[in-house]
Coordinates of N, CA and C in Angstrom, one line a residue:
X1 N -19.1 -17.7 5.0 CA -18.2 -16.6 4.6 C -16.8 -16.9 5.2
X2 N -15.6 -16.9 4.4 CA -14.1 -17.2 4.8 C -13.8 -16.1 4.9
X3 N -12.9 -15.5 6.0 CA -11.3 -14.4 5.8 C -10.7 -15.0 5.2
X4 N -10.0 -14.3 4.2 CA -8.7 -14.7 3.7 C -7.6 -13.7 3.9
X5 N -6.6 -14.1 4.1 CA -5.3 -13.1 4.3 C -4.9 -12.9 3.1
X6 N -4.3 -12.0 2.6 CA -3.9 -11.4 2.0 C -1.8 -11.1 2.0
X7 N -1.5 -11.8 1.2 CA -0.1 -11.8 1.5 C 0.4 -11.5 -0.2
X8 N 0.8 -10.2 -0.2 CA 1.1 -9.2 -1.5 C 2.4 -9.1 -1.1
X9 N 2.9 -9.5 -2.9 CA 4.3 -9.5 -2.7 C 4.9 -8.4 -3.7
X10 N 5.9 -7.9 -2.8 CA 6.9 -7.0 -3.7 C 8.7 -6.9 -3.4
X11 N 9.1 -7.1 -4.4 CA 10.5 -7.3 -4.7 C 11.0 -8.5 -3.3
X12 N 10.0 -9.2 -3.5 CA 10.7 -10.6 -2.8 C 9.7 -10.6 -1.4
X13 N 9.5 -9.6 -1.0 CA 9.0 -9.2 0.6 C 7.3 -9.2 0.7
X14 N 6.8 -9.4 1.8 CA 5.0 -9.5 1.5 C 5.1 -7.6 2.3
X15 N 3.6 -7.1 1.5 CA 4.1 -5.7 1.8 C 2.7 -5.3 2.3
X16 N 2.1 -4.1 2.4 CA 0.6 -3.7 2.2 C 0.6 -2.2 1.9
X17 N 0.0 -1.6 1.1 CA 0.1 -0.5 -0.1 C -1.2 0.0 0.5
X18 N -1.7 1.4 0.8 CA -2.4 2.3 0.8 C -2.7 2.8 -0.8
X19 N -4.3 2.4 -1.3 CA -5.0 3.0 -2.3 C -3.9 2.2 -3.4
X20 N -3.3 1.1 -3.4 CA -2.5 0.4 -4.5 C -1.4 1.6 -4.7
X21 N -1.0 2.2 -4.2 CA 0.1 3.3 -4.4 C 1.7 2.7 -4.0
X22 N 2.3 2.8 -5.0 CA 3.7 2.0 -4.9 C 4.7 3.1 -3.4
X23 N 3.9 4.0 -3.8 CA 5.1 5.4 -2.9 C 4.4 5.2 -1.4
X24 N 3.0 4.4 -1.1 CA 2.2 4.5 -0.1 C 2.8 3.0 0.8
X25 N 3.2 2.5 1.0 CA 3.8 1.2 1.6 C 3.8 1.3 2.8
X26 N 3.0 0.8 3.9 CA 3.1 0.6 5.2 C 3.2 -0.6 6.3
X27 N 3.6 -1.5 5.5 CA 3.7 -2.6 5.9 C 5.0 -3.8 5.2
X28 N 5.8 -4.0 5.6 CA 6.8 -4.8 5.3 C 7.0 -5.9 5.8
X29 N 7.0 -7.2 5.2 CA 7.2 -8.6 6.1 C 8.6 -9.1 5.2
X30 N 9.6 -9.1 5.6 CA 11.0 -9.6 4.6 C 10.7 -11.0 3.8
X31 N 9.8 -12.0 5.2 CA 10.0 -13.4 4.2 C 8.5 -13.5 4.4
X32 N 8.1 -13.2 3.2 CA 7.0 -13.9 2.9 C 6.1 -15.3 3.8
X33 N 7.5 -15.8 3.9 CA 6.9 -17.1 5.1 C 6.4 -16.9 5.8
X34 N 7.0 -15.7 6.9 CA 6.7 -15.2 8.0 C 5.7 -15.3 8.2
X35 N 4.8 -14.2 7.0 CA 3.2 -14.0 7.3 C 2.6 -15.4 7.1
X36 N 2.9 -16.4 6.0 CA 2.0 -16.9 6.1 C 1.8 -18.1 7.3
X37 N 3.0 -18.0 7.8 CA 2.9 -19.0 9.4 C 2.3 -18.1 10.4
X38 N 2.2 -16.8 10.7 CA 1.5 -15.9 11.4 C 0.2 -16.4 11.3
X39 N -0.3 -16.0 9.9 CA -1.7 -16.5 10.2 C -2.1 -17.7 10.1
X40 N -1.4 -18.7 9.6 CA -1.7 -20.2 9.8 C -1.8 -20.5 11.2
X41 N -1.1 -20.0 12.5 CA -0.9 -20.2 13.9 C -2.3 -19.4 14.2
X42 N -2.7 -18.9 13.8 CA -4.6 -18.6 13.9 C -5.5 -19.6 13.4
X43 N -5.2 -20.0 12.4 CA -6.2 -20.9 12.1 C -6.9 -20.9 10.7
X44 N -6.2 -19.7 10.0 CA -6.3 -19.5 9.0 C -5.8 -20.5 7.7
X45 N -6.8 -20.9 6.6 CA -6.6 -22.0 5.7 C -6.4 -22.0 4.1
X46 N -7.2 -20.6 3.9 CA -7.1 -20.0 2.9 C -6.5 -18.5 2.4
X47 N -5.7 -18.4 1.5 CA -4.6 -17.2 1.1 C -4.7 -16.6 0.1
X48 N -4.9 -15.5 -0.1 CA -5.1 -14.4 -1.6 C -2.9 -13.6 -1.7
X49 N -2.9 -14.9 -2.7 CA -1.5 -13.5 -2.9 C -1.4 -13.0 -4.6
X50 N -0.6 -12.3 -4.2 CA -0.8 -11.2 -5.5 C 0.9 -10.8 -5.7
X51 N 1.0 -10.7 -6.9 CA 2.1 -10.5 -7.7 C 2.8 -8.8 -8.0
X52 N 2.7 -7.8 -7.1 CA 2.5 -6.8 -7.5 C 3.7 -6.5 -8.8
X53 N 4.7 -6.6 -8.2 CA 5.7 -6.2 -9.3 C 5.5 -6.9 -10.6
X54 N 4.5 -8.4 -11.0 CA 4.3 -8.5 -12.1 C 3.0 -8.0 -12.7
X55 N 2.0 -7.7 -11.6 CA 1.1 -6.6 -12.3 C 1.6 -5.2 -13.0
X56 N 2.7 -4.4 -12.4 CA 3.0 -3.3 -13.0 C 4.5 -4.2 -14.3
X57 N 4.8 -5.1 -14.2 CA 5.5 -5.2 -15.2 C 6.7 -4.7 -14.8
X58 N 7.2 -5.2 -13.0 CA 8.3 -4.5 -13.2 C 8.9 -5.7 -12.3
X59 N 8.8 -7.0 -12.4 CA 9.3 -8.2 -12.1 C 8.4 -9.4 -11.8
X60 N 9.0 -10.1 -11.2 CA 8.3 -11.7 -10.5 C 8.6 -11.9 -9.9
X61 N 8.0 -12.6 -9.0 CA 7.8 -13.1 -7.5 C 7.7 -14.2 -7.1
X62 N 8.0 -15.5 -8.3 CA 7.5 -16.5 -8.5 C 8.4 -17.3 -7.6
X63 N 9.3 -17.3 -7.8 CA 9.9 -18.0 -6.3 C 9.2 -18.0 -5.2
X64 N 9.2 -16.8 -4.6 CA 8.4 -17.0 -3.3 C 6.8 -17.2 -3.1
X65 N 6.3 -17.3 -4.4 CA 5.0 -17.9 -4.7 C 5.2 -19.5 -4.7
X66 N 6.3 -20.0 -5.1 CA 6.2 -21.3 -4.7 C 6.2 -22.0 -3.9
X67 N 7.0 -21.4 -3.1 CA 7.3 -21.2 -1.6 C 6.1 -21.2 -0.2
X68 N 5.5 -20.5 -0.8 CA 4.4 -20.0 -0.3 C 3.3 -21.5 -0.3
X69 N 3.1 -21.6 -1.8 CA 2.2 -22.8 -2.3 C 2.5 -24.1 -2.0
X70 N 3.9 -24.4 -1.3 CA 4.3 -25.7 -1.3 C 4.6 -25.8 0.2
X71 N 4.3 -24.7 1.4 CA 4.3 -24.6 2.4 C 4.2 -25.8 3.1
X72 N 2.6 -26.0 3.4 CA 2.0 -26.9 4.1 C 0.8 -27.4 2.8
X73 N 0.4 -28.7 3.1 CA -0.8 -29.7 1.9 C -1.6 -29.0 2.7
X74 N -2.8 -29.1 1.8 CA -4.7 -28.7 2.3 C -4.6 -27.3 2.6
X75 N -3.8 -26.8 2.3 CA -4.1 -25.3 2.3 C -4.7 -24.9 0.9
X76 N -5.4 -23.4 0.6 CA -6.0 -23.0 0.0 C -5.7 -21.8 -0.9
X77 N -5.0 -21.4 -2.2 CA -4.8 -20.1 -2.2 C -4.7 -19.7 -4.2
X78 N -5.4 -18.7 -3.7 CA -5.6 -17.8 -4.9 C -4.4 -16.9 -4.8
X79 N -4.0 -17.0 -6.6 CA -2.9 -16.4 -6.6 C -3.2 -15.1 -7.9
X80 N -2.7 -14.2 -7.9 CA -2.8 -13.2 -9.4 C -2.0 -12.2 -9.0
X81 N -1.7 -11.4 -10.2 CA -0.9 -10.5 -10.4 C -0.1 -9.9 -11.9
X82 N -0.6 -9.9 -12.8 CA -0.1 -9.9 -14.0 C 0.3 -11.7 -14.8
X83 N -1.2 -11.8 -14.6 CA -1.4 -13.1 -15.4 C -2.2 -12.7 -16.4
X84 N -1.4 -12.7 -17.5 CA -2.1 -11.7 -19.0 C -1.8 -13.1 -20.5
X85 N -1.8 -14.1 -19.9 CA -1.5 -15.2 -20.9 C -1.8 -16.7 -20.4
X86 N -2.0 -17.5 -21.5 CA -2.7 -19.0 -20.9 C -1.6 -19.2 -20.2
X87 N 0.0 -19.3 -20.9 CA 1.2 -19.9 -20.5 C 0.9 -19.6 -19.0
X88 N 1.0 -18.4 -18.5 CA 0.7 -17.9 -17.3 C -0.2 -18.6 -16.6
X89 N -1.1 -18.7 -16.7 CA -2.5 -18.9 -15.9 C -1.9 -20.9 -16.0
X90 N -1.3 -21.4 -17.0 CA -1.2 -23.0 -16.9 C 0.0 -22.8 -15.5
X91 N 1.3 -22.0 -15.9 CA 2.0 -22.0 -15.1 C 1.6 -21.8 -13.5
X92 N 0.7 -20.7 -13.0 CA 0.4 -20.7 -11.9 C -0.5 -21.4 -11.0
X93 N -1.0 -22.3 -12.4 CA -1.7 -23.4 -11.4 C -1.4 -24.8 -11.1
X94 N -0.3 -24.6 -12.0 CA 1.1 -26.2 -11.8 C 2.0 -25.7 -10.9
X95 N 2.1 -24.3 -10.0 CA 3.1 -24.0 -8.7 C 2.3 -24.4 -7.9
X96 N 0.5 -24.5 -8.2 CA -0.1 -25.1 -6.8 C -1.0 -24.7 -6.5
X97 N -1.1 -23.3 -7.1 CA -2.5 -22.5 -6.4 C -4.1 -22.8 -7.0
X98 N -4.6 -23.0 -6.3 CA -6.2 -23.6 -6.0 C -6.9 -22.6 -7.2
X99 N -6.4 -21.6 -7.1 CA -7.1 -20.5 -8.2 C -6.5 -19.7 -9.1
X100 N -6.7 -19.6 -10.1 CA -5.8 -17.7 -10.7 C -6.4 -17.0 -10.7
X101 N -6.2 -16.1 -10.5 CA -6.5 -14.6 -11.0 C -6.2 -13.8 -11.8
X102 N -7.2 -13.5 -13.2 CA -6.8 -12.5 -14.0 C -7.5 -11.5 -13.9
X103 N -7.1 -10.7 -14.4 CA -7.7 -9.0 -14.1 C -7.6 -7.9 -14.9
X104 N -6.4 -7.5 -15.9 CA -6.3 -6.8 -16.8 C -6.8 -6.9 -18.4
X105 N -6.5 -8.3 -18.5 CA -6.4 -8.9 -20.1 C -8.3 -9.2 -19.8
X106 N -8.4 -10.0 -18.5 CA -9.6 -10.7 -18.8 C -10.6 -9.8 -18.9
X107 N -10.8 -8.5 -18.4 CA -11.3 -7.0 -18.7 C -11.6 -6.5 -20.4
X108 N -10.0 -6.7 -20.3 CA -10.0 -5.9 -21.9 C -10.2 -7.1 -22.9
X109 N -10.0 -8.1 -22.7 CA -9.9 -9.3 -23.7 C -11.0 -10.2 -23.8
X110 N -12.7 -10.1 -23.8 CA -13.1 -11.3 -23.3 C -13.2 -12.6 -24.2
X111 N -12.3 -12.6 -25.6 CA -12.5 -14.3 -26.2 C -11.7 -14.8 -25.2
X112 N -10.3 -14.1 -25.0 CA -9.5 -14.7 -24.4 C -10.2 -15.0 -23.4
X113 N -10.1 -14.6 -22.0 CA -10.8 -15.2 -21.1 C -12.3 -16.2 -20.9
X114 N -12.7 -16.1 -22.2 CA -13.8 -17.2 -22.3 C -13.0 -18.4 -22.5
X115 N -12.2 -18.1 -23.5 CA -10.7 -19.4 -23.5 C -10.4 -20.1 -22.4
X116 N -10.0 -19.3 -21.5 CA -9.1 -19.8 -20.1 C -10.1 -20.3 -19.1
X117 N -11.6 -19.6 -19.0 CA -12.3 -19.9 -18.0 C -12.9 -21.2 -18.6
X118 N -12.8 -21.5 -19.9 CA -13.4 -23.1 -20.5 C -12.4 -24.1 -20.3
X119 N -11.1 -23.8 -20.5 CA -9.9 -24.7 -20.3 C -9.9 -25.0 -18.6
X120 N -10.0 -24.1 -18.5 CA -10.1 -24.5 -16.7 C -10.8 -23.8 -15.5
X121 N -12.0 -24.9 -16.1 CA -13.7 -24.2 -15.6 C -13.7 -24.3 -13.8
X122 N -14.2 -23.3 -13.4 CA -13.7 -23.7 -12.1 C -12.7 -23.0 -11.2
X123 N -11.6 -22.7 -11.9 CA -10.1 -22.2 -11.5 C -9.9 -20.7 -11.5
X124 N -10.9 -20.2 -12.8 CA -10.1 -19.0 -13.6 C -11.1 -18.1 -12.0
X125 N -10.7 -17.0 -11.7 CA -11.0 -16.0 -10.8 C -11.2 -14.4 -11.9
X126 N -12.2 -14.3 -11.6 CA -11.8 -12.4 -12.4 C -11.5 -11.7 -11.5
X127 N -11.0 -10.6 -11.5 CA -10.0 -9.3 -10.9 C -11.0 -8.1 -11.6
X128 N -12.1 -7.6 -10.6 CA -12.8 -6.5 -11.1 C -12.2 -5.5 -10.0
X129 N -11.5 -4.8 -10.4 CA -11.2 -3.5 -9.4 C -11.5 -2.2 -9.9
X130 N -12.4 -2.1 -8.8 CA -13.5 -0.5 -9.2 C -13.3 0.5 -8.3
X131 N -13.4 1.8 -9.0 CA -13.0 3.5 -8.4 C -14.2 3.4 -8.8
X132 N -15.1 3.7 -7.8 CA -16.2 4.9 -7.7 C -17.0 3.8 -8.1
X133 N -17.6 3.4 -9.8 CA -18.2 2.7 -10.3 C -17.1 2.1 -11.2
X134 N -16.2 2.6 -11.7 CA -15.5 2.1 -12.8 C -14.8 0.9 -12.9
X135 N -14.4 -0.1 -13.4 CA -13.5 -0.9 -13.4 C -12.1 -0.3 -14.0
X136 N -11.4 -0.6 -13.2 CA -9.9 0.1 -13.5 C -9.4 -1.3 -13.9
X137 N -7.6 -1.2 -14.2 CA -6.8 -2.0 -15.4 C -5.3 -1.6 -14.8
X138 N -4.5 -2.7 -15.1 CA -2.9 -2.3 -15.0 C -2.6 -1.7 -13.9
X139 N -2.5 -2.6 -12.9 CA -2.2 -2.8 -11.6 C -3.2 -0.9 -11.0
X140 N -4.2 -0.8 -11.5 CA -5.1 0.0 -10.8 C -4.7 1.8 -11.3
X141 N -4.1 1.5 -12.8 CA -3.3 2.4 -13.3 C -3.6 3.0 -14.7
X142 N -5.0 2.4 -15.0 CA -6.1 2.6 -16.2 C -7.1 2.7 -16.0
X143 N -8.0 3.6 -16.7 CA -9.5 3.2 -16.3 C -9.9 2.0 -17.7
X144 N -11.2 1.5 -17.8 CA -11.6 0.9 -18.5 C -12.4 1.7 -19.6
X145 N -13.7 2.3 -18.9 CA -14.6 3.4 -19.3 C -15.8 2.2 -18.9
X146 N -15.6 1.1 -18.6 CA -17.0 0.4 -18.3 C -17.1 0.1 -16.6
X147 N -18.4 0.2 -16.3 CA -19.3 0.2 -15.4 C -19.0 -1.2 -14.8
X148 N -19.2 -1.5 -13.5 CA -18.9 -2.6 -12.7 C -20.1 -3.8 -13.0
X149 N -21.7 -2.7 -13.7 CA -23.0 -3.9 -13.7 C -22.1 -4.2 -15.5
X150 N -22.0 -3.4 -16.3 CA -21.7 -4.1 -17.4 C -20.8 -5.1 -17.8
X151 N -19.9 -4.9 -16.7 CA -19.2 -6.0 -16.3 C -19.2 -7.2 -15.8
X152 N -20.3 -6.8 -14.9 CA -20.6 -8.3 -14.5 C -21.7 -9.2 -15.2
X153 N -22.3 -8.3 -16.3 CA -23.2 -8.9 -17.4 C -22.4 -9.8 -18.0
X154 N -21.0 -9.6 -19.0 CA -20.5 -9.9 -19.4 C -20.0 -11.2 -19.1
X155 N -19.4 -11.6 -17.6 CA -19.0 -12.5 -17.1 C -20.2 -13.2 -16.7
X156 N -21.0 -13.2 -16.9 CA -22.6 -14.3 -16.1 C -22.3 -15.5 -16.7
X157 N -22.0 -15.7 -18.1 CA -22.4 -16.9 -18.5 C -21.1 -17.9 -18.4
X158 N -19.7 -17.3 -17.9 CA -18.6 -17.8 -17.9 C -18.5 -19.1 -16.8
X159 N -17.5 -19.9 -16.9 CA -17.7 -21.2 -15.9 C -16.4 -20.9 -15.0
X160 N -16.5 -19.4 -13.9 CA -15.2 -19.5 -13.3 C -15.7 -19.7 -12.3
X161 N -14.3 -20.0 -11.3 CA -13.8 -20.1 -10.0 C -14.7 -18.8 -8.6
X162 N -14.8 -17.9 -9.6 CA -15.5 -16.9 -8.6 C -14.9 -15.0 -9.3
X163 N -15.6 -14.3 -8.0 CA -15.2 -12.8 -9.1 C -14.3 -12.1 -7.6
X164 N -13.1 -11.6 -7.8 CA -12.6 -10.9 -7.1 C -13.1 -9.1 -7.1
X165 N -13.9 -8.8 -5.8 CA -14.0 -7.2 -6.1 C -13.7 -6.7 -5.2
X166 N -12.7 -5.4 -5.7 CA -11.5 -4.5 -4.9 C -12.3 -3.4 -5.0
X167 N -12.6 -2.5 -3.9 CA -13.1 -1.6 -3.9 C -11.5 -0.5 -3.4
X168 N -10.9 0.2 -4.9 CA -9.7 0.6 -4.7 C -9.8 1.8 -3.8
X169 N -10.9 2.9 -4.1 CA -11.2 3.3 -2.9 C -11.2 3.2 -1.5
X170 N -11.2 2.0 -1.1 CA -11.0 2.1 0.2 C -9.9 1.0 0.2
X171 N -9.1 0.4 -0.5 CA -8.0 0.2 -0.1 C -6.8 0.0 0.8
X172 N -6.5 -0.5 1.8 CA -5.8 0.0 2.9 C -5.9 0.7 3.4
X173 N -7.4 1.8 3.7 CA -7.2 2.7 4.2 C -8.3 2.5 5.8
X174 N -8.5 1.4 5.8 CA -9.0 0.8 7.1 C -10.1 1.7 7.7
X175 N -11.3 2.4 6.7 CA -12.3 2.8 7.1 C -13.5 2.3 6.9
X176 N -13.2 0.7 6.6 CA -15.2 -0.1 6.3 C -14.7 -0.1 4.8
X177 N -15.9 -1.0 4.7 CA -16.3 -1.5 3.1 C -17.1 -1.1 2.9
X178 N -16.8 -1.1 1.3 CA -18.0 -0.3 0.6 C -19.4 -1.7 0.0
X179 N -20.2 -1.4 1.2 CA -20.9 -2.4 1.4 C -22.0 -2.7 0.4
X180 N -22.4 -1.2 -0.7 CA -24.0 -1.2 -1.4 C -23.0 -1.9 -2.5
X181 N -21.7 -1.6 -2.8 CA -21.1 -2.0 -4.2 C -21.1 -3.2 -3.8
X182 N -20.5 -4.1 -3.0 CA -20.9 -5.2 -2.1 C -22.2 -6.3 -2.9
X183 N -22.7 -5.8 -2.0 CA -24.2 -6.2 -1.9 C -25.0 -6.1 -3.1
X184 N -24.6 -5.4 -4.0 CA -24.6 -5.2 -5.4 C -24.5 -6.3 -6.5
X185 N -23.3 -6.5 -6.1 CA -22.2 -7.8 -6.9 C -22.6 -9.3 -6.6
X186 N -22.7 -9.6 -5.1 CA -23.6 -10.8 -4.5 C -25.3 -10.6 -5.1
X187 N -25.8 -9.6 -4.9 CA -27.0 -9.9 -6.1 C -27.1 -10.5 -7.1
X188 N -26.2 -9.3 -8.4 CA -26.7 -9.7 -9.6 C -26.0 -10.5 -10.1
X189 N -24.7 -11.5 -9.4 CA -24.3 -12.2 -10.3 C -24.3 -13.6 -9.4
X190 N -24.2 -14.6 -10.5 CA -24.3 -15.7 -9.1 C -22.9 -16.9 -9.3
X191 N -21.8 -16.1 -9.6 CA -20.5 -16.4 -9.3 C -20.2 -16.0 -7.9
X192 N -19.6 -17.0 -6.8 CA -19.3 -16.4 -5.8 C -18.2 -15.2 -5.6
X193 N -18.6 -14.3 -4.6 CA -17.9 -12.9 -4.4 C -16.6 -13.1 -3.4
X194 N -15.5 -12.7 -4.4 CA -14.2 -12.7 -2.7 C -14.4 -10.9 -3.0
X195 N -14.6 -10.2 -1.7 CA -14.5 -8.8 -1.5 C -13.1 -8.6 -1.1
X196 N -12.7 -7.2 -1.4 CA -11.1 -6.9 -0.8 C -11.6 -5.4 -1.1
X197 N -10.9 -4.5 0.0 CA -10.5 -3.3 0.2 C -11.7 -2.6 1.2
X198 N -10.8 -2.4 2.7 CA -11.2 -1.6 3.5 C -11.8 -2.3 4.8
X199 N -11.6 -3.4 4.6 CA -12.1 -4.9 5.4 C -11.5 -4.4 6.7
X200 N -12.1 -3.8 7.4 CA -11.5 -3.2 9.1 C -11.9 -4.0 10.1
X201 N -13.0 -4.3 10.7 CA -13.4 -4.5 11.7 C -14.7 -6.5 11.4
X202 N -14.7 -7.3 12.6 CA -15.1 -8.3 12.5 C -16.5 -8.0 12.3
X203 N -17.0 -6.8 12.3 CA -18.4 -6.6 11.8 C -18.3 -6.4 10.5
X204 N -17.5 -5.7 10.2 CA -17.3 -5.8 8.4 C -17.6 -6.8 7.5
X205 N -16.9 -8.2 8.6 CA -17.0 -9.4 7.7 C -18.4 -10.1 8.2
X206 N -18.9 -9.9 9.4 CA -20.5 -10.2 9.4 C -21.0 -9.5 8.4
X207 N -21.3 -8.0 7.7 CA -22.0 -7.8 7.4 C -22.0 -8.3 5.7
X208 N -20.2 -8.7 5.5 CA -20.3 -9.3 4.2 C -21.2 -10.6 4.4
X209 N -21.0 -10.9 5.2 CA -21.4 -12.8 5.0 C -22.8 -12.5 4.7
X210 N -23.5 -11.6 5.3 CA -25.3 -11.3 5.6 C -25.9 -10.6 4.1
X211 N -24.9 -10.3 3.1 CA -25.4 -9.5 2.1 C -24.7 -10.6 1.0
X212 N -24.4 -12.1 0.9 CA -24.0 -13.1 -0.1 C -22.5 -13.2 -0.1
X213 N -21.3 -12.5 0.7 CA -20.0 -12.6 0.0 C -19.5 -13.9 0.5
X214 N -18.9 -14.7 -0.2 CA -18.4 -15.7 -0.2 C -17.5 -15.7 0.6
X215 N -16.4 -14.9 -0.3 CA -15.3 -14.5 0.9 C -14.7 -12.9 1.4
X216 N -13.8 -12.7 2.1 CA -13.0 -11.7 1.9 C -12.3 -11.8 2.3
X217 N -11.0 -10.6 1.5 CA -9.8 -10.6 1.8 C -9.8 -9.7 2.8
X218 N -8.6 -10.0 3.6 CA -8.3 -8.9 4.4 C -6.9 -8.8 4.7
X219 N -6.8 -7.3 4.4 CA -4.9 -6.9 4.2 C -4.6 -6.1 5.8
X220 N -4.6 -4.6 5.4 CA -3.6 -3.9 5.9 C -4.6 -4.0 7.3
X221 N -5.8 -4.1 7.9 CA -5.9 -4.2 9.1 C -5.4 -5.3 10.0
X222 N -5.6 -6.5 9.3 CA -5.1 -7.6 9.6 C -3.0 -7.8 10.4
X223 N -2.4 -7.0 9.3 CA -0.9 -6.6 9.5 C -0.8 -5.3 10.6
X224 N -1.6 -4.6 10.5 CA -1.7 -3.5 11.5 C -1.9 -4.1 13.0
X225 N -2.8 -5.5 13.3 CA -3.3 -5.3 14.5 C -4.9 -4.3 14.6
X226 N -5.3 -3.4 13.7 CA -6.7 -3.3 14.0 C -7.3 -4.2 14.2
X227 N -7.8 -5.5 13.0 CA -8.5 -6.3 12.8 C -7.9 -7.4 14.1
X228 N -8.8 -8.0 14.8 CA -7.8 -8.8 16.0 C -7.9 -10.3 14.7
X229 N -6.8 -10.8 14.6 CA -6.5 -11.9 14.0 C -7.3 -13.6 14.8
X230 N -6.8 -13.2 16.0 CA -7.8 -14.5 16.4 C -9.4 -14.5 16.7
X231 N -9.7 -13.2 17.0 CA -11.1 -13.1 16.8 C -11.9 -13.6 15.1
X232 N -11.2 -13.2 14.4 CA -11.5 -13.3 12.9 C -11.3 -14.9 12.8
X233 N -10.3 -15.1 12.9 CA -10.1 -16.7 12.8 C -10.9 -17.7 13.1
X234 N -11.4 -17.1 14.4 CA -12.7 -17.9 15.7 C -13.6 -18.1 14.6
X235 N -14.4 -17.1 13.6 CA -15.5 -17.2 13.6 C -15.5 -17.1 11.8
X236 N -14.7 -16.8 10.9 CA -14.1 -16.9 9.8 C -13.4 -18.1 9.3
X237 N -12.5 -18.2 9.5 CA -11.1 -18.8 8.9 C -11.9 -20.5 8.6

């Protein structure tokens, strides 16, 4: 089981968002770099960044995604955020990143995404982000109307990279993971799991590792100081 940091970008800056809420922002890093030399000086090797303003369709980030990706060689990093097209998904894997992430289209669309995850078997990441049971859409801003197991029926036979699951409920709000939805997902599917949302404490990520998750992200405790950064490093990274 890996930590991964979590470095979300908005209007140029890495940020961290309570429940995906644009008005909820508690965390501000100006250069992007910043963080990710922060946590590289731990020990950390692999990076989840995310595109927010091109998930809501209200810019790009792509600069400092490159930036990011061209940092230091042998690093690791999944990138998404309103990647709703092949051009997209070609483009963000020639700035560098190890993985993409789609999440919206590949939900609502699955030829398309059978497309992309055959073109580049291996790479493509799904973005399942679930309220309650639901899989939600558009930067966490739609419901689907389908169920997280129907969803993951669907994707079984696909040749991706792995399944990203956001438990938007607990989101930045640094109370634990939702560990049965968890433990759920590492069951019945045998794509590996990156977990994100609510990732607080170094028992959190023991108890992911002990129920199949591959990896997790971890955001707003990580930037807060809850989560101790070199403890996690020690025995994660």
């Amino acid at each position: 089981m890996i930590a991964i940091p979590a470095i979300d970008l908005r209007e140029g800056a890495c940020v961290q968002l309570v429940g995906g809420s644009y008005a909820d922002e508690r965390v501000r890093v100006n250069d992007p770099l910043d963080a990710l030399k922060r946590w590289r000086s731990f020990g950390f090797k692999t990076f989840h960044v995310v595109d927010l303003d091109a998930a809501l369709g209200k810019g790009s980030n792509e600069g400092p995604i490159g930036r990011l990706l061209n940092y230091e060689p042998g690093l690791t990093f999944s990138v998404g955020g309103g990647v709703r097209s092949t051009a997209k998904v070609e483009a963000v894997l020639a700035l560098g990143a190890s993985y993409v992430v789609v999440g919206t289209r590949a939900i609502e669309d699955a030829v398309w995404l059978r497309e992309v995850a055959e073109r580049f078997p291996g790479r493509v990441v799904v973005a399942a982000d679930v309220k309650g049971r639901e899989v939600v859409t558009r930067g966490w801003t739609a419901g689907s109307a389908r169920d997280i197991a129907s969803v993951l029926e669907s994707l079984e036979p696909l040749p991706l990279g792995g399944l990203l699951v956001t438990a938007v409920h607990k989101e930045g709000q640094m109370e634990g993971v939702d560990m049965p939805l968890m433990e759920e997902v590492a069951r019945s599917s045998r794509h590996p799991l990156f977990a994100s949302g609510g990732v607080t404490t170094v028992e959190d990520l023991r108890e992911l590792g002990r129920v199949g998750t591959f990896g997790a992200v971890i955001g707003m405790a990580l930037y807060t100081g809850k989560l101790d950064a070199a403890e996690a490093a020690r025995e994660f990274a």
